[in-house]
Short mmCIF file of C-alpha atoms in Angstrom, two decimals:
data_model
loop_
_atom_site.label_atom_id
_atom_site.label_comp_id
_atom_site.label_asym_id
_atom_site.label_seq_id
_atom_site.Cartn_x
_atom_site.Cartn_y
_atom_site.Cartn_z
CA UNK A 1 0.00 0.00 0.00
CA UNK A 2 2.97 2.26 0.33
CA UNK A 3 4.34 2.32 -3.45
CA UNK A 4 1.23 4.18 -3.95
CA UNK A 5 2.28 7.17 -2.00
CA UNK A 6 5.31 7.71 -4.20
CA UNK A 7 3.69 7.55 -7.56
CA UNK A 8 0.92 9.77 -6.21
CA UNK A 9 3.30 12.35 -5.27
CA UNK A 10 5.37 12.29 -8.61
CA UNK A 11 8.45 14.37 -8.64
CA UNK A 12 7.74 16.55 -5.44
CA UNK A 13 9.90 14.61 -2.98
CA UNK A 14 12.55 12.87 -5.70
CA UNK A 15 13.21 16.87 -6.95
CA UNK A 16 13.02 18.33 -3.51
CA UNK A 17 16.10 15.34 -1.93
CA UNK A 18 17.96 15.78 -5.15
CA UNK A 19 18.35 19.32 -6.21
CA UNK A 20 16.90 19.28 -9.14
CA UNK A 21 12.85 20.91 -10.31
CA UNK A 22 10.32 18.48 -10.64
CA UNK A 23 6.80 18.68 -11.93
CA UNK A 24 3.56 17.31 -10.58
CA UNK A 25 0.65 17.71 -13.45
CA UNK A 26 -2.95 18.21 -12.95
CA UNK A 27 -3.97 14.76 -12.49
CA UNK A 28 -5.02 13.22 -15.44
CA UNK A 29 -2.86 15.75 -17.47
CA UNK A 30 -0.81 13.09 -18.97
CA UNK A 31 -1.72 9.55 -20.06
CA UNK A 32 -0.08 6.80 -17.96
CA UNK A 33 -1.11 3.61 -19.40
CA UNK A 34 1.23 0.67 -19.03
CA UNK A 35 2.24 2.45 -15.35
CA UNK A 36 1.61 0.66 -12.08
CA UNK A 37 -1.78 1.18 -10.86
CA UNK A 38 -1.42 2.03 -7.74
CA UNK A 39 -4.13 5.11 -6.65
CA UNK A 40 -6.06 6.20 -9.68
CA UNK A 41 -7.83 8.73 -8.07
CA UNK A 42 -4.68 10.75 -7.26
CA UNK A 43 -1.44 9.07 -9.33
CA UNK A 44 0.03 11.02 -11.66
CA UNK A 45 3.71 11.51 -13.46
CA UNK A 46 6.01 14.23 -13.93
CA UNK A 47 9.34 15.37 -15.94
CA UNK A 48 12.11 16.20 -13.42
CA UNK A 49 14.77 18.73 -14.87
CA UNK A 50 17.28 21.50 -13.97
CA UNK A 51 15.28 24.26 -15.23
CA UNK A 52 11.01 24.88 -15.35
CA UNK A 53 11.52 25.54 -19.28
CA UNK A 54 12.52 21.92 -19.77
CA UNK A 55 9.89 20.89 -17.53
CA UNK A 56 7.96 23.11 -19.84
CA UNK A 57 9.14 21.65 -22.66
CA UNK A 58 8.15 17.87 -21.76
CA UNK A 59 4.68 19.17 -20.52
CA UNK A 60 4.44 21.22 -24.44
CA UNK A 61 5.62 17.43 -25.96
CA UNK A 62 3.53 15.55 -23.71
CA UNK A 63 0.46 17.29 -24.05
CA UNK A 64 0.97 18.15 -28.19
CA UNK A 65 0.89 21.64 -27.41
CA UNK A 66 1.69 24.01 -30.27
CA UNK A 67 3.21 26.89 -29.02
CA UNK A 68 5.94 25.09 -26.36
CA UNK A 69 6.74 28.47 -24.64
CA UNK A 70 5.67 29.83 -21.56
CA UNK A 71 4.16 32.94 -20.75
CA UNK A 72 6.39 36.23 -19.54
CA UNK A 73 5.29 36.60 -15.94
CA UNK A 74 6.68 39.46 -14.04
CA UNK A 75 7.36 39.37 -10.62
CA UNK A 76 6.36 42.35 -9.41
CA UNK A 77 3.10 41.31 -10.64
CA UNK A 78 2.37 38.37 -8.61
CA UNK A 79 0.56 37.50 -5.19
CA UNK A 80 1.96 34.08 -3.80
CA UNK A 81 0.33 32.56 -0.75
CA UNK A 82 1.93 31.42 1.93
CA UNK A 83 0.61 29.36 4.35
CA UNK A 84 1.12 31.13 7.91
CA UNK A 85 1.08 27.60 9.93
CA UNK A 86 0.51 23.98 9.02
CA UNK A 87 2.88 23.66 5.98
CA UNK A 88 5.72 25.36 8.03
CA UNK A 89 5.76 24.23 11.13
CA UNK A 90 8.04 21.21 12.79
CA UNK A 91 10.84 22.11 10.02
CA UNK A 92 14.37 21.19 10.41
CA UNK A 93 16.36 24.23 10.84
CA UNK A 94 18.36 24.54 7.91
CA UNK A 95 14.72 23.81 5.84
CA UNK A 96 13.39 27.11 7.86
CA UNK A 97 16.56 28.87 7.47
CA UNK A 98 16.54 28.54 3.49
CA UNK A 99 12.90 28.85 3.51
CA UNK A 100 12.78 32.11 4.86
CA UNK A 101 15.59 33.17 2.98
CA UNK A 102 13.48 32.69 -0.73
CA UNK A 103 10.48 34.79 0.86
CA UNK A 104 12.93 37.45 1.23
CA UNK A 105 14.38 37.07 -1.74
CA UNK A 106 10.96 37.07 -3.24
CA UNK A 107 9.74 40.29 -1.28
CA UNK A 108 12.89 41.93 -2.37
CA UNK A 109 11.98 41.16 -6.10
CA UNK A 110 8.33 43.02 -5.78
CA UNK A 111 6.38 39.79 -5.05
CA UNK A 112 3.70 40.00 -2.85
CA UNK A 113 3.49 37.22 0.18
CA UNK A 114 0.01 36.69 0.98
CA UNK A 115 0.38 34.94 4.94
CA UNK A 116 -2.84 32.87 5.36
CA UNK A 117 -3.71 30.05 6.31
CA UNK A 118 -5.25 27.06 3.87
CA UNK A 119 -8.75 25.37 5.23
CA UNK A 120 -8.56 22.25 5.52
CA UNK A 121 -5.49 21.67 6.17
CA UNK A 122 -3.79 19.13 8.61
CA UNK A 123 -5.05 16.22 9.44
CA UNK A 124 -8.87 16.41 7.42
CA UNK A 125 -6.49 16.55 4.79
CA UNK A 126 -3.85 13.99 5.38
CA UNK A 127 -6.76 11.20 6.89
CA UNK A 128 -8.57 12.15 3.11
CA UNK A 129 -5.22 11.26 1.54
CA UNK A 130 -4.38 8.53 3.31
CA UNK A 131 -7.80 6.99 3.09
CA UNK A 132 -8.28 7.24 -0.66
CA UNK A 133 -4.20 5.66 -1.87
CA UNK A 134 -4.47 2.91 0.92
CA UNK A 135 -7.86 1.93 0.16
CA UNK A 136 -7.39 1.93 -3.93
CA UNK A 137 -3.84 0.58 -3.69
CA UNK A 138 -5.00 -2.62 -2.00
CA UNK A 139 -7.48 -3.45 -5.08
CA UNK A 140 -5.66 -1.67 -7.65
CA UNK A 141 -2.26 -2.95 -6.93
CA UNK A 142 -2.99 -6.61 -6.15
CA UNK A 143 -5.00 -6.60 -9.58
CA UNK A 144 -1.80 -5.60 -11.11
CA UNK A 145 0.72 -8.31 -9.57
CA UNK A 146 -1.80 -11.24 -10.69
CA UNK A 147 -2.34 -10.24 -14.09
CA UNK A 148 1.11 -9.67 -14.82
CA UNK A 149 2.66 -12.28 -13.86
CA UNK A 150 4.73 -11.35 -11.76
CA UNK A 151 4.37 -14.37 -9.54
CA UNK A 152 3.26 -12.11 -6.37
CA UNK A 153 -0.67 -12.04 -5.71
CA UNK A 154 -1.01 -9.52 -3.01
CA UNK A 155 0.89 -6.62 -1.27
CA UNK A 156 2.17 -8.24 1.45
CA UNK A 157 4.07 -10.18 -0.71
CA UNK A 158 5.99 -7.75 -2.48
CA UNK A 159 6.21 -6.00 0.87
CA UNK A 160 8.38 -9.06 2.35
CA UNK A 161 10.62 -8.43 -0.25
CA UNK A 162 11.04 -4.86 0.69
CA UNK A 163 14.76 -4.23 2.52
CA UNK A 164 13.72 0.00 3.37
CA UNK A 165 12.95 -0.16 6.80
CA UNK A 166 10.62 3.10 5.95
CA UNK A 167 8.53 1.47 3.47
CA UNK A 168 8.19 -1.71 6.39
CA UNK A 169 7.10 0.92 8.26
CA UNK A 170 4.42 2.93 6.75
CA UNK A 171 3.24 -0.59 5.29
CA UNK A 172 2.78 -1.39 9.35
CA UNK A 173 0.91 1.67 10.04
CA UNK A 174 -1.28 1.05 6.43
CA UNK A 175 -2.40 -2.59 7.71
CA UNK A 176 -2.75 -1.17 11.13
CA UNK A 177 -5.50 1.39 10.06
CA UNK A 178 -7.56 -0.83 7.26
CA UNK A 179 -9.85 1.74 5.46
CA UNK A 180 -13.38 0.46 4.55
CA UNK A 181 -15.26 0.64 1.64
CA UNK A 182 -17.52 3.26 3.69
CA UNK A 183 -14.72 5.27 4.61
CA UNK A 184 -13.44 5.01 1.21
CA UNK A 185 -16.34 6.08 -0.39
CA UNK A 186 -17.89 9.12 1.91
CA UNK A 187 -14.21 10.58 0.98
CA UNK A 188 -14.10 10.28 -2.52
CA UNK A 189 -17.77 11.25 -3.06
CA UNK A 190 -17.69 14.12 -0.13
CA UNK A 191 -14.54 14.58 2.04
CA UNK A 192 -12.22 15.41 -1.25
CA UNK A 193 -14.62 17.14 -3.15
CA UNK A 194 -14.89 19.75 -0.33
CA UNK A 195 -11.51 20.15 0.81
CA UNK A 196 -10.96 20.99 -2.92
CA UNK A 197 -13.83 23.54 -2.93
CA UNK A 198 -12.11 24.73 0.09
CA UNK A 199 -8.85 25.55 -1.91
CA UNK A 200 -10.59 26.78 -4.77
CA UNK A 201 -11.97 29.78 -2.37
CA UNK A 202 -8.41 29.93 -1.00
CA UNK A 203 -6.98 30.61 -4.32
CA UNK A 204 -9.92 33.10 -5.56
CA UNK A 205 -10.34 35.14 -2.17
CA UNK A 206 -6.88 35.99 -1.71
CA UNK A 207 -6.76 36.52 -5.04
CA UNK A 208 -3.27 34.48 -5.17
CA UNK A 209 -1.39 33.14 -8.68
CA UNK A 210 -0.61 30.42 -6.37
CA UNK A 211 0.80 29.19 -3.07
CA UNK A 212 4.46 28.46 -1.96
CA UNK A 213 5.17 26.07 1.14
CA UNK A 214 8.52 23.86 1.88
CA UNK A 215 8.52 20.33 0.18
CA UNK A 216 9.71 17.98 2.92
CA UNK A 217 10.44 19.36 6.78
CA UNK A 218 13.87 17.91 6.50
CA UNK A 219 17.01 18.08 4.47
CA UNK A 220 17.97 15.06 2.55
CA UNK A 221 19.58 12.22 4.84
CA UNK A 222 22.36 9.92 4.42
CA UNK A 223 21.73 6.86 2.62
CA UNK A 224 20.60 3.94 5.02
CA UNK A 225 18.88 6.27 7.69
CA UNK A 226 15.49 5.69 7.22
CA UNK A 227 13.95 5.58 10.85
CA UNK A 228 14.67 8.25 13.37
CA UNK A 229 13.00 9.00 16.83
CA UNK A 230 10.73 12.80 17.17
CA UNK A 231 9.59 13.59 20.55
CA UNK A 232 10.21 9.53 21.89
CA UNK A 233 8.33 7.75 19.10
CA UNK A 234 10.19 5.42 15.81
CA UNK A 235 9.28 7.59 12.63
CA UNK A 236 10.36 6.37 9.26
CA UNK A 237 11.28 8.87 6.61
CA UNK A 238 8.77 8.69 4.53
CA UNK A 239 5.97 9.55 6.87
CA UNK A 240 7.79 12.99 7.88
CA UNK A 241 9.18 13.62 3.94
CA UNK A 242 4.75 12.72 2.90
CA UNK A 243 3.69 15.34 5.49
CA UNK A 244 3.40 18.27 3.21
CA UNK A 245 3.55 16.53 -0.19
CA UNK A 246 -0.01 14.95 -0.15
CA UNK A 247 -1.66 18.23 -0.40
CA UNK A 248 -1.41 19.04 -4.23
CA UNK A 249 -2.40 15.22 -4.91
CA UNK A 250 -5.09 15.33 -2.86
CA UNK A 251 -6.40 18.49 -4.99
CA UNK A 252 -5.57 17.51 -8.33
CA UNK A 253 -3.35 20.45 -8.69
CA UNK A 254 -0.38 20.90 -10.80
CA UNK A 255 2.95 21.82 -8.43
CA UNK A 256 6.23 22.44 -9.91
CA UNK A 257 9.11 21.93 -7.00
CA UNK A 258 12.26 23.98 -6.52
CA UNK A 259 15.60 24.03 -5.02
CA UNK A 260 16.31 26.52 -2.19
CA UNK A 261 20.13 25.41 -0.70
CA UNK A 262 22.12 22.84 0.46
CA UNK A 263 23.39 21.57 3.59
CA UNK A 264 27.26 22.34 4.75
CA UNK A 265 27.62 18.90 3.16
CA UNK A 266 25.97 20.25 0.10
CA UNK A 267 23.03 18.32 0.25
CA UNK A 268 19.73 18.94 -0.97
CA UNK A 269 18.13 21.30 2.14
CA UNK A 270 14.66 20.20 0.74
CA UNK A 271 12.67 21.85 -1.78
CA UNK A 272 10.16 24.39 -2.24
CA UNK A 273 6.54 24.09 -4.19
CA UNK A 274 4.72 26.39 -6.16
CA UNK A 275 1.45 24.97 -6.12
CA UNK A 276 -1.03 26.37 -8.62
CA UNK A 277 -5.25 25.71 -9.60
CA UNK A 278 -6.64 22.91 -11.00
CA UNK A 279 -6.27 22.86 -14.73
CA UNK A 280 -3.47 25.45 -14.94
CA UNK A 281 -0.37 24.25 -15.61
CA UNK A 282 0.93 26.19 -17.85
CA UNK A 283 0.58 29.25 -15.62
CA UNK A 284 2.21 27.41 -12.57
CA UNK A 285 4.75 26.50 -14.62
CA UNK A 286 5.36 30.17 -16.04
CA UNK A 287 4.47 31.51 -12.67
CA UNK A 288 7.74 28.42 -11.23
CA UNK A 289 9.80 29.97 -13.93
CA UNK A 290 9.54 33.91 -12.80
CA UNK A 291 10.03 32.78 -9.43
CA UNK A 292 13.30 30.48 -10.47
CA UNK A 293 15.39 33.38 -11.42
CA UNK A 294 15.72 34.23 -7.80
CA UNK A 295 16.55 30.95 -6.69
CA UNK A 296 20.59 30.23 -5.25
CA UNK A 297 22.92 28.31 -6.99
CA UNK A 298 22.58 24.52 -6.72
CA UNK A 299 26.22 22.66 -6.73
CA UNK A 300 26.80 18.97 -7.47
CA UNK A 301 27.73 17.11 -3.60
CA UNK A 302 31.32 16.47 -5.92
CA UNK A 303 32.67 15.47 -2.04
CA UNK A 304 29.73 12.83 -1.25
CA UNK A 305 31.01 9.37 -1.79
CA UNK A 306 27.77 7.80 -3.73
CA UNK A 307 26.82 4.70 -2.13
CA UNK A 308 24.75 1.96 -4.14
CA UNK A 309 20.82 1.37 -2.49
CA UNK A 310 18.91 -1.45 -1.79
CA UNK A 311 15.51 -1.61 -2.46
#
């Protein structure tokens, strides 16, 4: 049930942990026959690149668009919202350092920062997320293994296999919580639609272009630390690097990820998304693009020993 969390996501977390810009569609913005099924409701694919124009450019090939090019934005012109709370609390400090760093970067290059808060939010949002992927990925995923061939027929099979102690884990807390079909359906016919609704009026009411928030709370770790301990309790990777990447999944919306800085060890500090409407891509992505020209220099880890991983 876990897979279906990173195909969901796309290219958030990948570009956020690697440095690089990565680009999360509208859902259903690009055809993905012949993928893993995993969540239909929510996956999606995404170019990742080292500037928006390529990302641009795949989107333009992708989508047989006839004028690739994206629109001039200005940034002077543009209100960005920023989430006052939810989507920037609990962050590691060199992800709030760098963070807060952009915004003045951006307010120094005319942009206006819109602080308010997104209803919705927190955990109606997360338990909306997480109810939707672990319900569908049970069905949708086990279908997949037996018709294949593959030789697996179910989850928990493929999940033995598994050697990332994260993915052990969120599998644990998946089969923990079982989601029923009524859950599963009051969310998908009510819970999403309204949380979306809910963004919708975010977007119009503030009047915003679109909405800026840190990727993942932490910088990218070493390879082979996967569980850590917050506040007493075990937490795997992947459930604090998912806490702010289900949101644009959970709307539908397109998100196009950028870097902000590296560690003193010159990795990734994280990323940052630019999270536009519904059906606008091509304005997140020009909107991405103005907002790129501010970002700080990105330098290959040349000292980082790279280390083979098991999956």
């Amino acid at each position: 049930m876990l897979i279906a969390l990173v195909l969901a996501l796309a290219q958030s977390g990948p570009a956020a942990l690697t440095g690089t810009m990565g680009f999360r569609p509208t859902t259903g913005r690009y055809f993905i026959y012949g993928l893993v099924p995993l969540s239909s409701t929510m996956d999606a694919v995404g170019p990742m690149a080292r500037d928006v124009r390529d990302l641009a450019l795949m989107d333009a090939v992708l989508t047989g668009a006839q004028d690739p090019e994206l629109e001039p934005v200005a940034l002077g012109e543009l209100r960005i919202g920023v989430p006052s709370v939810l989507l920037r609390e609990g962050l590691a400090f060199p992800v709030e350092w760098h963070f807060q760093r952009m915004l003045r970067r951006l307010d120094r290059a005319g942009v206006t920062l819109v602080e308010a808060e997104m209803p919705g939010l927190g955990m109606d949002s997360l338990l909306a997320y997480q109810a939707v992927t672990f319900f569908e990925t049970a069905i949708e995923l086990t279908a997949f293994l037996q018709e294949n061939d593959t030789g697996l027929s179910s989850v928990e099979e493929l999940v033995s296999m598994l050697a990332s102690p994260s993915v052990i884990v969120l599998f644990e807390i998946a089969r923990e919580n079982p989601i029923t079909e009524e859950v599963y359906l009051d969310t998908l016919e009510n819970g999403m639609p309204a949380l979306r609704q809910l963004y919708l009026d975010y977007l119009d009411s503030n009047d915003l272009d679109a909405v800026i928030y840190p990727t993942v709370p932490m910088p990218a770790l070493p390879i082979g630390q996967e569980v850590f301990e917050i506040d007493g309790r075990q937490v795997s990777t992947f459930e604090v690097f998912l806490r702010n990447m289900h949101y644009a999944p959970l709307m539908g919306a397109p998100a196009v990820t950028l870097p902000i800085g590296q560690t003193r060890e010159q990795l990734p500090v994280g990323g940052m998304d630019v999270m536009g409407a519904p059906g606008a891509d091509r304005r997140t992505l020009a909107v991405a693009h103005a907002i790129a020209q501010v970002l700080p220099r990105i330098r290959a880890p040349c000292e980082l020993e790279p280390r083979p991983y098991q999956f």
